[in-house]
Short mmCIF file of C-alpha atoms in Angstrom, two decimals:
data_model
loop_
_atom_site.label_atom_id
_atom_site.label_comp_id
_atom_site.label_asym_id
_atom_site.label_seq_id
_atom_site.Cartn_x
_atom_site.Cartn_y
_atom_site.Cartn_z
CA MET A 1 0.00 0.00 0.00
CA THR A 2 1.50 3.31 -1.00
CA VAL A 3 1.53 6.49 1.07
CA SER A 4 -0.79 8.13 -1.47
CA HIS A 5 -3.29 5.28 -1.12
CA LEU A 6 -3.21 5.60 2.65
CA ASN A 7 -3.68 9.35 2.54
CA LEU A 8 -6.57 9.09 0.07
CA ALA A 9 -8.39 6.43 2.08
CA SER A 10 -7.92 8.18 5.42
CA SER A 11 -9.02 11.53 4.03
CA LEU A 12 -12.30 10.01 2.86
CA VAL A 13 -13.28 8.52 6.20
CA VAL A 14 -15.40 10.70 8.46
CA PRO A 15 -16.45 9.08 11.77
CA LEU A 16 -20.18 8.49 12.11
CA PRO A 17 -22.08 10.27 14.90
CA SER A 18 -21.71 8.64 18.31
CA GLN A 19 -25.43 7.83 18.48
CA TYR A 20 -25.11 5.80 15.26
CA LEU A 21 -22.41 3.62 16.80
CA ALA A 22 -24.08 3.41 20.20
CA GLU A 23 -27.33 2.06 18.78
CA ARG A 24 -25.67 -1.07 17.39
CA GLU A 25 -23.31 -3.64 18.83
CA LEU A 26 -20.06 -3.33 16.90
CA THR A 27 -18.79 -6.89 17.24
CA PRO A 28 -20.71 -10.13 16.76
CA ALA A 29 -21.12 -12.34 19.84
CA VAL A 30 -19.29 -15.21 18.10
CA SER A 31 -15.57 -15.64 17.43
CA GLU A 32 -16.19 -17.07 13.95
CA ALA A 33 -18.33 -14.93 11.70
CA ILE A 34 -18.35 -17.52 8.90
CA ALA A 35 -17.82 -21.27 9.17
CA THR A 36 -18.43 -24.04 6.64
CA ARG A 37 -18.18 -27.80 6.95
CA GLY A 38 -17.90 -30.06 3.91
CA VAL A 39 -19.64 -27.71 1.50
CA GLU A 40 -20.21 -29.22 -1.94
CA MET A 41 -21.86 -27.77 -5.03
CA VAL A 42 -22.88 -29.95 -7.94
CA TYR A 43 -24.68 -28.71 -11.05
CA GLY A 44 -26.59 -30.96 -13.43
CA GLU A 45 -27.44 -34.65 -13.18
CA GLY A 46 -25.98 -37.98 -14.25
CA ALA A 47 -23.34 -37.77 -16.95
CA GLU A 48 -23.91 -34.01 -17.15
CA GLN A 49 -22.84 -33.38 -13.55
CA PHE A 50 -20.26 -30.72 -12.85
CA GLN A 51 -18.69 -30.40 -9.40
CA ALA A 52 -18.18 -26.68 -8.82
CA LEU A 53 -17.08 -26.96 -5.15
CA SER A 54 -15.60 -29.88 -3.23
CA ASN A 55 -15.35 -30.29 0.55
CA ILE A 56 -15.02 -26.62 1.49
CA ASN A 57 -14.04 -26.24 5.14
CA LEU A 58 -13.61 -22.63 6.11
CA GLU A 59 -13.43 -20.49 9.24
CA ILE A 60 -13.37 -16.70 9.10
CA PRO A 61 -12.85 -14.86 12.40
CA ALA A 62 -15.20 -12.02 13.29
CA GLY A 63 -13.76 -8.58 12.55
CA SER A 64 -11.31 -9.78 9.90
CA ILE A 65 -10.90 -8.86 6.24
CA GLN A 66 -10.34 -11.81 3.94
CA LEU A 67 -9.78 -12.12 0.20
CA LEU A 68 -10.96 -15.11 -1.80
CA MET A 69 -8.82 -15.43 -4.91
CA GLY A 70 -8.37 -17.89 -7.74
CA PRO A 71 -8.52 -18.19 -11.53
CA SER A 72 -11.69 -17.66 -13.54
CA GLY A 73 -13.99 -20.66 -13.22
CA SER A 74 -12.49 -21.78 -9.92
CA GLY A 75 -15.80 -21.41 -8.06
CA LYS A 76 -15.23 -18.11 -6.23
CA THR A 77 -18.58 -16.51 -7.04
CA THR A 78 -20.40 -19.80 -6.41
CA LEU A 79 -18.83 -20.04 -2.95
CA LEU A 80 -19.61 -16.40 -2.17
CA SER A 81 -23.23 -16.93 -3.26
CA ILE A 82 -23.50 -19.92 -0.92
CA LEU A 83 -21.96 -18.01 1.98
CA ALA A 84 -24.40 -15.15 1.34
CA GLY A 85 -27.36 -17.51 1.35
CA ILE A 86 -28.17 -16.85 -2.30
CA LEU A 87 -27.42 -20.42 -3.39
CA THR A 88 -28.12 -23.62 -1.44
CA PRO A 89 -25.17 -26.05 -1.46
CA SER A 90 -25.60 -29.63 -2.60
CA GLY A 91 -24.06 -30.78 0.67
CA GLY A 92 -22.45 -29.54 3.86
CA SER A 93 -23.37 -26.72 6.23
CA VAL A 94 -22.82 -22.97 6.48
CA ARG A 95 -22.91 -21.04 9.76
CA LEU A 96 -23.02 -17.26 9.81
CA LEU A 97 -22.76 -15.45 13.14
CA GLY A 98 -23.38 -18.75 14.91
CA GLN A 99 -26.55 -19.59 12.98
CA GLU A 100 -26.77 -22.42 10.46
CA ILE A 101 -28.27 -20.77 7.40
CA THR A 102 -28.50 -24.06 5.51
CA ALA A 103 -31.19 -25.11 8.02
CA MET A 104 -33.30 -21.96 7.57
CA SER A 105 -36.48 -21.64 5.54
CA ARG A 106 -36.40 -19.30 2.55
CA SER A 107 -38.29 -16.61 4.46
CA GLN A 108 -36.00 -16.93 7.49
CA LEU A 109 -32.94 -16.77 5.25
CA SER A 110 -34.24 -13.71 3.42
CA GLN A 111 -34.77 -11.86 6.70
CA PHE A 112 -31.37 -12.97 8.01
CA ARG A 113 -29.62 -11.69 4.88
CA LEU A 114 -31.46 -8.38 5.04
CA GLN A 115 -30.41 -7.67 8.63
CA ASN A 116 -26.92 -9.18 8.67
CA ILE A 117 -25.28 -8.99 5.24
CA GLY A 118 -24.23 -5.97 3.19
CA PHE A 119 -23.39 -6.84 -0.42
CA ILE A 120 -21.14 -4.93 -2.82
CA PHE A 121 -21.42 -5.77 -6.52
CA GLN A 122 -18.91 -5.56 -9.36
CA GLY A 123 -21.25 -3.38 -11.44
CA PHE A 124 -22.32 -1.14 -8.52
CA ASN A 125 -26.06 -2.03 -9.00
CA LEU A 126 -27.24 1.46 -8.09
CA PHE A 127 -30.74 2.50 -9.14
CA PRO A 128 -30.12 4.98 -12.00
CA ALA A 129 -33.24 7.09 -11.30
CA LEU A 130 -32.32 7.59 -7.61
CA THR A 131 -29.72 9.97 -6.19
CA ALA A 132 -26.78 8.70 -4.17
CA LEU A 133 -28.68 9.61 -1.00
CA GLU A 134 -31.89 7.92 -2.16
CA ASN A 135 -30.05 4.70 -3.06
CA ILE A 136 -28.89 4.42 0.55
CA GLU A 137 -32.22 5.51 2.01
CA LEU A 138 -33.96 2.75 0.04
CA ALA A 139 -31.63 0.14 1.57
CA LEU A 140 -32.41 1.52 5.03
CA GLU A 141 -36.16 1.52 4.41
CA MET A 142 -35.98 -2.17 3.51
CA LYS A 143 -34.43 -2.71 6.95
CA GLY A 144 -37.20 -0.81 8.70
CA ILE A 145 -35.33 2.50 9.12
CA ARG A 146 -37.42 5.30 7.62
CA GLY A 147 -38.03 9.04 7.59
CA LYS A 148 -35.63 11.38 9.34
CA ALA A 149 -33.65 8.51 10.84
CA ALA A 150 -32.99 7.06 7.37
CA ARG A 151 -32.07 10.48 5.94
CA HIS A 152 -29.67 11.17 8.83
CA GLU A 153 -27.97 7.79 8.57
CA ALA A 154 -27.71 7.95 4.77
CA LEU A 155 -26.11 11.40 4.93
CA SER A 156 -23.71 10.22 7.64
CA LEU A 157 -22.66 7.27 5.50
CA LEU A 158 -22.09 9.45 2.44
CA GLU A 159 -19.96 11.77 4.57
CA ALA A 160 -18.02 8.73 5.82
CA VAL A 161 -17.12 7.76 2.24
CA GLY A 162 -16.27 11.33 1.27
CA LEU A 163 -19.37 11.99 -0.84
CA GLY A 164 -21.45 14.26 1.35
CA SER A 165 -21.35 16.95 -1.33
CA ARG A 166 -22.59 14.47 -3.97
CA ALA A 167 -25.70 13.32 -2.08
CA LYS A 168 -28.10 14.68 -4.71
CA ASN A 169 -26.16 13.37 -7.71
CA LEU A 170 -27.60 10.63 -9.90
CA PRO A 171 -25.28 7.68 -10.63
CA LYS A 172 -24.75 8.90 -14.22
CA ASN A 173 -23.09 12.01 -12.79
CA LEU A 174 -20.63 10.05 -10.64
CA SER A 175 -17.31 8.47 -11.61
CA GLY A 176 -16.77 4.73 -11.28
CA GLY A 177 -14.89 5.17 -8.02
CA GLN A 178 -17.62 7.41 -6.65
CA LYS A 179 -20.32 4.91 -7.60
CA GLN A 180 -18.45 2.17 -5.79
CA ARG A 181 -18.14 4.39 -2.72
CA VAL A 182 -21.91 4.89 -2.77
CA ALA A 183 -22.22 1.11 -3.03
CA ILE A 184 -19.95 0.73 0.01
CA ALA A 185 -22.07 3.23 1.95
CA ARG A 186 -25.20 1.30 0.95
CA ALA A 187 -23.65 -2.00 2.07
CA LEU A 188 -22.88 -0.43 5.47
CA ALA A 189 -26.45 0.89 5.84
CA GLY A 190 -28.05 -0.50 8.97
CA ASN A 191 -24.57 -1.56 10.17
CA PRO A 192 -24.68 -5.25 9.14
CA PRO A 193 -21.99 -7.39 10.79
CA LEU A 194 -21.04 -9.09 7.50
CA ILE A 195 -19.91 -7.37 4.30
CA MET A 196 -19.48 -9.46 1.15
CA ALA A 197 -18.10 -8.09 -2.10
CA ASP A 198 -17.94 -9.72 -5.54
CA GLU A 199 -15.09 -8.34 -7.67
CA PRO A 200 -15.61 -4.77 -6.36
CA THR A 201 -12.58 -3.36 -8.24
CA ALA A 202 -13.18 -5.02 -11.61
CA ALA A 203 -14.82 -1.93 -13.15
CA LEU A 204 -12.26 0.50 -11.71
CA ASP A 205 -8.76 1.63 -12.66
CA SER A 206 -5.84 0.75 -10.39
CA THR A 207 -5.85 3.96 -8.33
CA SER A 208 -9.63 4.08 -7.83
CA GLY A 209 -9.79 0.34 -7.11
CA HIS A 210 -7.15 0.43 -4.40
CA ALA A 211 -8.65 3.58 -2.89
CA VAL A 212 -12.13 2.09 -2.49
CA ILE A 213 -10.75 -1.13 -1.00
CA ASP A 214 -8.60 0.86 1.45
CA LEU A 215 -11.72 2.82 2.35
CA LEU A 216 -13.81 -0.33 2.84
CA SER A 217 -11.04 -1.82 4.96
CA THR A 218 -10.79 1.28 7.16
CA LEU A 219 -14.54 1.61 7.63
CA ALA A 220 -14.96 -2.09 8.36
CA LYS A 221 -12.16 -2.13 10.94
CA GLU A 222 -13.55 0.97 12.68
CA ARG A 223 -16.94 -0.69 13.03
CA GLY A 224 -15.81 -4.26 13.74
CA ARG A 225 -17.32 -5.67 10.55
CA THR A 226 -16.25 -8.94 8.93
CA VAL A 227 -15.43 -8.52 5.23
CA LEU A 228 -15.08 -11.20 2.55
CA ILE A 229 -13.97 -9.98 -0.88
CA VAL A 230 -13.93 -12.19 -3.98
CA THR A 231 -11.33 -10.84 -6.37
CA HIS A 232 -8.78 -11.73 -9.01
CA ASP A 233 -6.99 -8.42 -8.44
CA PRO A 234 -3.57 -9.00 -6.79
CA ARG A 235 -3.14 -5.23 -6.30
CA ILE A 236 -5.41 -5.27 -3.25
CA MET A 237 -3.83 -8.21 -1.41
CA ASP A 238 -2.15 -5.88 1.07
CA VAL A 239 -5.45 -4.89 2.73
CA ALA A 240 -6.30 -8.43 3.83
CA ASP A 241 -5.76 -10.23 7.11
CA ARG A 242 -5.67 -13.46 5.08
CA VAL A 243 -5.86 -14.52 1.44
CA LEU A 244 -7.77 -17.71 0.61
CA TYR A 245 -7.04 -19.42 -2.70
CA LEU A 246 -9.62 -21.48 -4.58
CA GLU A 247 -8.67 -23.67 -7.52
CA ASP A 248 -10.85 -26.24 -9.30
CA GLY A 249 -13.47 -25.90 -6.60
CA ARG A 250 -11.09 -26.65 -3.73
CA LEU A 251 -9.42 -24.41 -1.15
CA LYS A 252 -5.63 -24.63 -1.42
#
């Protein structure tokens, strides 16, 4: 990490108001935020079967930042989707924050994801007709935070990522790095204990990509979040507490 990267990331971070932090417990009550046992993923049937993941055993400590790397087709996005409760594995179990999500009903899982997981996408996935502020407010409303409370928290988050002056901008009027910072703010809305990101730097140049990852790392550490980032970008390895490597559906 260069000095310029550090200065850029630190200059973007503005601490949230004390009442924001006081209202939510900053660290999960479990030592392992994510744990899997024997996770398998098989697509197709019979002769058409394809084993995407094999015997994935994984433990990610609460409050850590971890990268999941590997070549294209190695199963990274499949594993992230299983850990996020988007896909159901063919076998094995997944525990998030001490709860086995593979035993939950679809409605229970949907509610769990909403309250506990913030997701950052490669393509930003911002609503083009909504301002930066409104994109975050919508995420808060889905979590039951509305009105003045949602507006205050959304503004605080935009300030935290250095975009307080761009609150009323539509996504089309933001750069790629700025869009990803809005996406980071949205993922942090409601202060979920888990943040998962799928190739968050793929659409960014080197400087912008490293800056947003430094920012995410700083914000997550300040708030005790657990962060899992799927990436093929070796330029951001220095932000991680640990790098996991997946090849041919197996952790190396």
